[in-house]
Amino acid sequence: MRGLIEEDYTTQEGEFVINIGPQHPSTHGVLHLKVWLNGETIIKVQPHLGYIHRSIEKMSESLSYRNFIFATSRMDYLAAHINNEACALAVEKGLQIEAPPRARVVRTILAELTRLSSHQLWWASTGLDLGAVTPFFYAFREREAILDIMDETCGARLTQNFLVPGGLMADIHPNFQKRTKEVLKQIKENFKEYDELLTENVIFQNRTKNVGILNKQDALSFGVTGPTARASGLSCDIRKWAPYSAYSMVEFDEILDEGCDSYSRYMVRMKEMRQSVNIIEQLIDNIPEGDFQEKTKNVIKLPKGDFYQRVETPRGELGVYIVSDGASSPYRIKYRSPNFSNLSVLPELAKGCKIGDLVAIMSTIDLVIPDIDR
Amino acid sequence: MTNEELKTHLLSLIPQATFVETGEFLEIFIHSENILPLMKNLKDDEKTQFDYLFCLTCIDRISSFEVVYHLLSKNYKHILVVKSTISNIENPQTETVSHIWKTAEFHEREVYDLFGVKFINHPDLRRIFLEDDWKGFPLRKNYSDPNMIEL
Amino acid sequence: MNRIFLYSFTEMALYIHKLLENAITNTVLLQITELAIIGVTLLISLVILCFFLGWMERRVAAFMEIRLGPNRVGPQGTLQIVADTVKLLFKEGLTPNKSDKFLFNLAPFIVVTASMLAIAPLAFAKNFSIYDINIGVLYVSSVSSLSVLGILMAGWSSYNKYSLLGAMRSGAQIVSYELSVGLSLIAIVVLSGNVSLGEIINSQQNGWWIFKGHIPAIIAFVIFIIASTAEINRAPFDLAEADQELTGGYNTEYSGMKFAMFLLAEYINLFIVSAMAATLFLGGWMPFHIGDWESFNKIMDYIPSSIWFMGKTFIIIFIIMWFRWTFPRLRIDQLLNLEWKYLLPISMVNIIIVTLIAIMGWHF
């Protein structure tokens, strides 16, 4: 039994322990937080993980280099394409090949579409967590359109599995460019609605401003990445630090904010959605002709050594660490998942807050639990 | 610092260390007993300033355990991979670095959970993913479970 | 006879009264029979009203959320809520093992009873109310605050920390917002010089208080709407339930019909609050009149008084639903700050101004 052997329910005078999760509406999955409360004020938070630990790392040790990629779609299921991209890039690094330009550009477009859809889901659930149900449906309107594009080109809406080492699994659908442009137009028009509905709402601003302050030193020390860290002024965008795929071909800004609170985390993500639209717009008309896949051997064998690939998922830095002993399946695989590190800062942020703030902090950190548990 | 400069700097700290430079990053191999002073130095030294530990994991090398630290300096943008070897496979233990980089606290708990490597002076060393009464350490190469299916 | 039923609830009531008077000679028995008829009619109409409000809420929510809402069961989905009620009726009413079973089962009834009591002095149409008690305003405000007892009981007896937190929040919230509700009611009492709801409506014959009372009346109206939304635990003040924080708050452990009773009470409360706002500030069943535009006023008079009353009530209900579906929820300290630092001081100053207006006779 989890948490029962080394059970810790010790409380001071006037305190009590409450278990938020594993089934709770605002933990977005099966995260279990043991919270020490004094009235409404949080004294201590202790996360309990592993409710959906599927040991993807152990499984991958017996899967081939072609197959282990698809297990990662189930980690951060909102950014399945980007997880796949990280693995494909890591294997390509080991093989010392590079995907053809067409594949690289399409990967980037799909990654940014993924980022948009992920941020839209985050926006929807942030509203929901703070008690505003309506934003949910507004965000899903555009998200559906993006998932339809994914469905058409990749054959799946959520777990795309569109990548193989060396490029794409298939060429893009003929409608891809046309539909993407339509969706971008729709999204750009609807950003205004997003702001009117939630960003400019006084209650929302009061709920998020000065809540969950994460300073730059802590962000760095806790290994916090992604928009959560960038809202604390910590530059950590892997797309800028170590460009991969087609990110060196496009111009975009790394969004930084010095606010350090939940509201600036919110604003960073809102601005990032606009940057994603910007990136796709630069690429969508410039998809190079040519092959979509580099020829690889049927059984891929990586040379002996370590290969590390970092990519930027909507939630932060994902690292794929492959240790190869020359066989056809990896000797050891480690996923450095962004949510795992981002979660570790939650107990610090939640200290002294109210229960309502805990919900606001969790939703602006944007945790995806399967990615934590792997 | 470039990899060469890093190498000379590190050699002045630990003369007996070995290096691998074939990969993407510079890798330094040390013995786990030397880990704490080296890590403190890497973090605090003005010349290196490795302030960001972006990955901490472990590899079961059958005859030993290898704890791998991926370090990055936000200031100088150089990356170093520290591989510390634990030769005692019966009761593997090493010093924690969780007070140097707080992110190590969770990552070390994960390594403890899946590899059984004990981190000395860790503030809260418990299983993180598996249940408290789980037998064995799944990511070790010799781990076997009656319910495991061979692929 | 058709004429009577079409035009006036008062005449209909008198007709039934005469009918019964002829049939039953004993006055005590007559009284009891009439009470029973009123009770049953009230219950049936309240249930129908709640069905309608439930449907309306879903459709309003769907309208706000760019979707359709229930539209399959019955015409325009009106029978959806009936289907849901049947489902709730057949669900098992669970009682937690370690709960205080007596209080746990009693709580939903207290909540529903408290909200139904407050219906009594409301005038649904011209001269048509169950009991126009001469201290109507005081009666409503005191009875409606009884429901906090039921909520505290539910939270305490559930043996669940979420429920307890929800109940405590609700206690703090209702007790504080009661003050603002009371003060904004007093503003109208001062202006009209009456505590009887019938008299207050009559005093608005030449104009509704929201127009006659200048800006202070408008302020009182706005405060009343905000504070009473908080008092009936609706979003953005639904901290006692707070799905995303407390997984349902005080009604976490309730299921089946006992849960439905809380829902029923919520809708009855919503109706009462809106009806009170309509009665005090918008003239109740009084038609809309403009000064001496004789012909316009005549046309307005042709619209039955019950339609005036219901129309005003449902406009306010719509407004309350509107901000339920657009605003995020407040935090507990912000909620109490709003009351003690803003609404209460404003209402107090407002009362002084209103009193001044009433004494000097500045209102129309």
PDB file of C-alpha atoms in Angstrom, chain C residues 189-347:
ATOM      1  CA  VAL C 189     -37.872  49.903   4.000  1.00  0.00           C
ATOM      2  CA  VAL C 190     -36.706  53.405   4.891  1.00  0.00           C
ATOM      3  CA  LEU C 191     -37.814  54.822   1.559  1.00  0.00           C
ATOM      4  CA  SER C 192     -41.252  53.237   1.638  1.00  0.00           C
ATOM      5  CA  GLY C 193     -41.729  53.430   5.391  1.00  0.00           C
ATOM      6  CA  ASN C 194     -43.075  49.895   5.496  1.00  0.00           C
ATOM      7  CA  VAL C 195     -41.921  46.357   6.270  1.00  0.00           C
ATOM      8  CA  SER C 196     -44.889  44.609   4.706  1.00  0.00           C
ATOM      9  CA  LEU C 197     -44.179  43.415   1.177  1.00  0.00           C
ATOM     10  CA  GLY C 198     -47.731  44.254   0.034  1.00  0.00           C
ATOM     11  CA  GLU C 199     -47.387  47.816   1.258  1.00  0.00           C
ATOM     12  CA  ILE C 200     -43.963  48.182  -0.328  1.00  0.00           C
ATOM     13  CA  ILE C 201     -45.390  47.093  -3.670  1.00  0.00           C
ATOM     14  CA  ASN C 202     -48.281  49.509  -3.289  1.00  0.00           C
ATOM     15  CA  SER C 203     -45.861  52.340  -2.588  1.00  0.00           C
ATOM     16  CA  GLN C 204     -44.368  51.783  -6.043  1.00  0.00           C
ATOM     17  CA  GLN C 205     -47.607  52.547  -7.877  1.00  0.00           C
ATOM     18  CA  ASN C 206     -46.220  55.778  -9.301  1.00  0.00           C
ATOM     19  CA  GLY C 207     -42.761  54.392 -10.074  1.00  0.00           C
ATOM     20  CA  TRP C 208     -40.433  51.632  -9.021  1.00  0.00           C
ATOM     21  CA  TRP C 209     -38.027  52.283  -6.194  1.00  0.00           C
ATOM     22  CA  ILE C 210     -35.038  51.732  -8.417  1.00  0.00           C
ATOM     23  CA  PHE C 211     -36.168  54.822 -10.389  1.00  0.00           C
ATOM     24  CA  LYS C 212     -37.677  56.810  -7.542  1.00  0.00           C
ATOM     25  CA  GLY C 213     -34.861  56.294  -5.082  1.00  0.00           C
ATOM     26  CA  HIS C 214     -32.170  58.003  -7.143  1.00  0.00           C
ATOM     27  CA  ILE C 215     -28.665  56.556  -7.167  1.00  0.00           C
ATOM     28  CA  PRO C 216     -28.737  55.126  -3.592  1.00  0.00           C
ATOM     29  CA  ALA C 217     -31.541  52.769  -4.608  1.00  0.00           C
ATOM     30  CA  ILE C 218     -29.515  51.566  -7.592  1.00  0.00           C
ATOM     31  CA  ILE C 219     -26.511  50.991  -5.325  1.00  0.00           C
ATOM     32  CA  ALA C 220     -28.717  49.097  -2.894  1.00  0.00           C
ATOM     33  CA  PHE C 221     -30.070  47.008  -5.782  1.00  0.00           C
ATOM     34  CA  VAL C 222     -26.595  46.082  -7.041  1.00  0.00           C
ATOM     35  CA  ILE C 223     -25.404  45.228  -3.534  1.00  0.00           C
ATOM     36  CA  PHE C 224     -28.519  43.169  -2.972  1.00  0.00           C
ATOM     37  CA  ILE C 225     -27.907  41.137  -6.132  1.00  0.00           C
ATOM     38  CA  ILE C 226     -24.221  40.538  -5.294  1.00  0.00           C
ATOM     39  CA  ALA C 227     -24.774  39.742  -1.637  1.00  0.00           C
ATOM     40  CA  SER C 228     -27.756  37.523  -2.195  1.00  0.00           C
ATOM     41  CA  THR C 229     -25.898  35.561  -4.874  1.00  0.00           C
ATOM     42  CA  ALA C 230     -23.285  34.933  -2.218  1.00  0.00           C
ATOM     43  CA  GLU C 231     -25.967  34.041   0.293  1.00  0.00           C
ATOM     44  CA  ILE C 232     -27.435  31.344  -1.911  1.00  0.00           C
ATOM     45  CA  ASN C 233     -23.962  29.908  -2.654  1.00  0.00           C
ATOM     46  CA  ARG C 234     -23.948  30.410  -6.388  1.00  0.00           C
ATOM     47  CA  ALA C 235     -20.897  31.067  -8.529  1.00  0.00           C
ATOM     48  CA  PRO C 236     -18.791  33.184  -8.413  1.00  0.00           C
ATOM     49  CA  PHE C 237     -19.450  32.794  -4.670  1.00  0.00           C
ATOM     50  CA  ASP C 238     -19.975  29.032  -4.622  1.00  0.00           C
ATOM     51  CA  LEU C 239     -17.086  28.438  -2.251  1.00  0.00           C
ATOM     52  CA  ALA C 240     -19.093  26.080  -0.115  1.00  0.00           C
ATOM     53  CA  GLU C 241     -19.334  23.684  -3.042  1.00  0.00           C
ATOM     54  CA  ALA C 242     -16.202  24.654  -4.975  1.00  0.00           C
ATOM     55  CA  ASP C 243     -16.039  21.567  -7.151  1.00  0.00           C
ATOM     56  CA  GLN C 244     -12.425  22.110  -8.139  1.00  0.00           C
ATOM     57  CA  GLU C 245     -11.183  22.713  -4.602  1.00  0.00           C
ATOM     58  CA  LEU C 246     -13.440  20.779  -2.268  1.00  0.00           C
ATOM     59  CA  THR C 247     -14.953  18.251  -4.707  1.00  0.00           C
ATOM     60  CA  GLY C 248     -18.460  19.434  -3.936  1.00  0.00           C
ATOM     61  CA  GLY C 249     -18.027  20.774  -0.404  1.00  0.00           C
ATOM     62  CA  TYR C 250     -20.873  20.135   1.994  1.00  0.00           C
ATOM     63  CA  ASN C 251     -22.750  17.874  -0.424  1.00  0.00           C
ATOM     64  CA  THR C 252     -19.782  15.641  -1.263  1.00  0.00           C
ATOM     65  CA  GLU C 253     -21.225  12.654   0.546  1.00  0.00           C
ATOM     66  CA  TYR C 254     -24.798  13.068  -0.583  1.00  0.00           C
ATOM     67  CA  SER C 255     -26.267  11.074  -3.405  1.00  0.00           C
ATOM     68  CA  GLY C 256     -29.612  10.325  -4.951  1.00  0.00           C
ATOM     69  CA  MET C 257     -32.640  12.249  -3.776  1.00  0.00           C
ATOM     70  CA  LYS C 258     -30.908  13.768  -0.775  1.00  0.00           C
ATOM     71  CA  PHE C 259     -28.472  15.428  -3.141  1.00  0.00           C
ATOM     72  CA  ALA C 260     -31.376  16.512  -5.325  1.00  0.00           C
ATOM     73  CA  MET C 261     -32.934  18.226  -2.313  1.00  0.00           C
ATOM     74  CA  PHE C 262     -29.914  20.526  -2.069  1.00  0.00           C
ATOM     75  CA  LEU C 263     -30.306  21.278  -5.752  1.00  0.00           C
ATOM     76  CA  LEU C 264     -34.006  21.919  -5.248  1.00  0.00           C
ATOM     77  CA  ALA C 265     -33.242  24.275  -2.369  1.00  0.00           C
ATOM     78  CA  GLU C 266     -30.683  26.104  -4.495  1.00  0.00           C
ATOM     79  CA  TYR C 267     -33.217  26.790  -7.221  1.00  0.00           C
ATOM     80  CA  ILE C 268     -35.949  27.786  -4.788  1.00  0.00           C
ATOM     81  CA  ASN C 269     -33.491  30.163  -3.141  1.00  0.00           C
ATOM     82  CA  LEU C 270     -32.536  31.551  -6.519  1.00  0.00           C
ATOM     83  CA  PHE C 271     -36.191  32.194  -7.238  1.00  0.00           C
ATOM     84  CA  ILE C 272     -36.839  33.796  -3.862  1.00  0.00           C
ATOM     85  CA  VAL C 273     -33.850  36.081  -4.109  1.00  0.00           C
ATOM     86  CA  SER C 274     -34.846  37.220  -7.571  1.00  0.00           C
ATOM     87  CA  ALA C 275     -38.460  37.611  -6.535  1.00  0.00           C
ATOM     88  CA  MET C 276     -37.414  39.723  -3.555  1.00  0.00           C
ATOM     89  CA  ALA C 277     -35.279  41.913  -5.777  1.00  0.00           C
ATOM     90  CA  ALA C 278     -38.173  42.259  -8.191  1.00  0.00           C
ATOM     91  CA  THR C 279     -40.602  43.029  -5.389  1.00  0.00           C
ATOM     92  CA  LEU C 280     -38.532  45.591  -3.546  1.00  0.00           C
ATOM     93  CA  PHE C 281     -36.740  47.376  -6.331  1.00  0.00           C
ATOM     94  CA  LEU C 282     -38.738  46.699  -9.497  1.00  0.00           C
ATOM     95  CA  GLY C 283     -42.245  47.041  -8.166  1.00  0.00           C
ATOM     96  CA  GLY C 284     -43.262  43.406  -7.887  1.00  0.00           C
ATOM     97  CA  TRP C 285     -46.401  42.877  -9.956  1.00  0.00           C
ATOM     98  CA  MET C 286     -46.726  46.628 -10.630  1.00  0.00           C
ATOM     99  CA  PRO C 287     -46.756  47.403 -14.356  1.00  0.00           C
ATOM    100  CA  PHE C 288     -44.230  49.773 -15.805  1.00  0.00           C
ATOM    101  CA  HIS C 289     -45.635  53.293 -15.779  1.00  0.00           C
ATOM    102  CA  ILE C 290     -44.169  56.485 -17.089  1.00  0.00           C
ATOM    103  CA  GLY C 291     -45.360  59.640 -15.322  1.00  0.00           C
ATOM    104  CA  ASP C 292     -48.489  60.937 -17.075  1.00  0.00           C
ATOM    105  CA  TRP C 293     -48.399  59.076 -20.375  1.00  0.00           C
ATOM    106  CA  GLU C 294     -51.982  57.972 -19.907  1.00  0.00           C
ATOM    107  CA  SER C 295     -52.318  55.761 -22.973  1.00  0.00           C
ATOM    108  CA  PHE C 296     -48.955  54.067 -22.465  1.00  0.00           C
ATOM    109  CA  ASN C 297     -49.788  53.306 -18.859  1.00  0.00           C
ATOM    110  CA  LYS C 298     -53.191  51.893 -19.932  1.00  0.00           C
ATOM    111  CA  ILE C 299     -51.528  49.496 -22.343  1.00  0.00           C
ATOM    112  CA  MET C 300     -49.119  48.402 -19.661  1.00  0.00           C
ATOM    113  CA  ASP C 301     -52.024  47.775 -17.309  1.00  0.00           C
ATOM    114  CA  TYR C 302     -53.490  45.300 -19.773  1.00  0.00           C
ATOM    115  CA  ILE C 303     -50.568  42.943 -19.242  1.00  0.00           C
ATOM    116  CA  PRO C 304     -51.554  40.679 -16.323  1.00  0.00           C
ATOM    117  CA  SER C 305     -49.819  41.383 -13.044  1.00  0.00           C
ATOM    118  CA  SER C 306     -48.539  37.808 -12.715  1.00  0.00           C
ATOM    119  CA  ILE C 307     -46.686  38.181 -16.002  1.00  0.00           C
ATOM    120  CA  TRP C 308     -45.104  41.385 -14.792  1.00  0.00           C
ATOM    121  CA  PHE C 309     -43.935  39.685 -11.639  1.00  0.00           C
ATOM    122  CA  MET C 310     -42.610  36.586 -13.364  1.00  0.00           C
ATOM    123  CA  GLY C 311     -41.010  38.615 -16.144  1.00  0.00           C
ATOM    124  CA  LYS C 312     -39.046  40.757 -13.711  1.00  0.00           C
ATOM    125  CA  THR C 313     -38.077  37.758 -11.620  1.00  0.00           C
ATOM    126  CA  PHE C 314     -36.806  35.805 -14.587  1.00  0.00           C
ATOM    127  CA  ILE C 315     -34.792  38.726 -15.910  1.00  0.00           C
ATOM    128  CA  ILE C 316     -32.960  38.845 -12.581  1.00  0.00           C
ATOM    129  CA  ILE C 317     -32.579  35.068 -12.583  1.00  0.00           C
ATOM    130  CA  PHE C 318     -31.054  35.329 -16.042  1.00  0.00           C
ATOM    131  CA  ILE C 319     -28.581  37.956 -14.833  1.00  0.00           C
ATOM    132  CA  ILE C 320     -27.541  35.775 -11.892  1.00  0.00           C
ATOM    133  CA  MET C 321     -27.092  32.820 -14.246  1.00  0.00           C
ATOM    134  CA  TRP C 322     -25.168  35.032 -16.644  1.00  0.00           C
ATOM    135  CA  PHE C 323     -22.469  35.822 -14.175  1.00  0.00           C
ATOM    136  CA  ARG C 324     -22.419  32.329 -12.859  1.00  0.00           C
ATOM    137  CA  TRP C 325     -21.312  31.131 -16.283  1.00  0.00           C
ATOM    138  CA  THR C 326     -18.777  33.849 -16.992  1.00  0.00           C
ATOM    139  CA  PHE C 327     -16.896  34.565 -13.775  1.00  0.00           C
ATOM    140  CA  PRO C 328     -14.209  32.541 -12.046  1.00  0.00           C
ATOM    141  CA  ARG C 329     -14.637  31.806  -8.371  1.00  0.00           C
ATOM    142  CA  LEU C 330     -13.313  34.065  -5.615  1.00  0.00           C
ATOM    143  CA  ARG C 331     -10.957  32.888  -2.943  1.00  0.00           C
ATOM    144  CA  ILE C 332     -12.231  32.686   0.636  1.00  0.00           C
ATOM    145  CA  ASP C 333     -10.246  35.679   1.915  1.00  0.00           C
ATOM    146  CA  GLN C 334     -11.154  37.751  -1.124  1.00  0.00           C
ATOM    147  CA  LEU C 335     -14.783  36.843  -0.561  1.00  0.00           C
ATOM    148  CA  LEU C 336     -14.719  38.061   3.018  1.00  0.00           C
ATOM    149  CA  ASN C 337     -12.704  41.141   2.053  1.00  0.00           C
ATOM    150  CA  LEU C 338     -15.309  42.027  -0.542  1.00  0.00           C
ATOM    151  CA  GLU C 339     -18.012  41.918   2.088  1.00  0.00           C
ATOM    152  CA  TRP C 340     -16.332  43.520   5.084  1.00  0.00           C
ATOM    153  CA  LYS C 341     -14.146  46.053   3.305  1.00  0.00           C
ATOM    154  CA  TYR C 342     -16.356  47.100   0.421  1.00  0.00           C
ATOM    155  CA  LEU C 343     -20.003  46.045   0.433  1.00  0.00           C
ATOM    156  CA  LEU C 344     -20.715  46.626   4.130  1.00  0.00           C
ATOM    157  CA  PRO C 345     -19.188  50.143   4.379  1.00  0.00           C
ATOM    158  CA  ILE C 346     -20.846  51.136   1.128  1.00  0.00           C
ATOM    159  CA  SER C 347     -24.230  49.885   2.322  1.00  0.00           C
TER     160      SER C 347
END
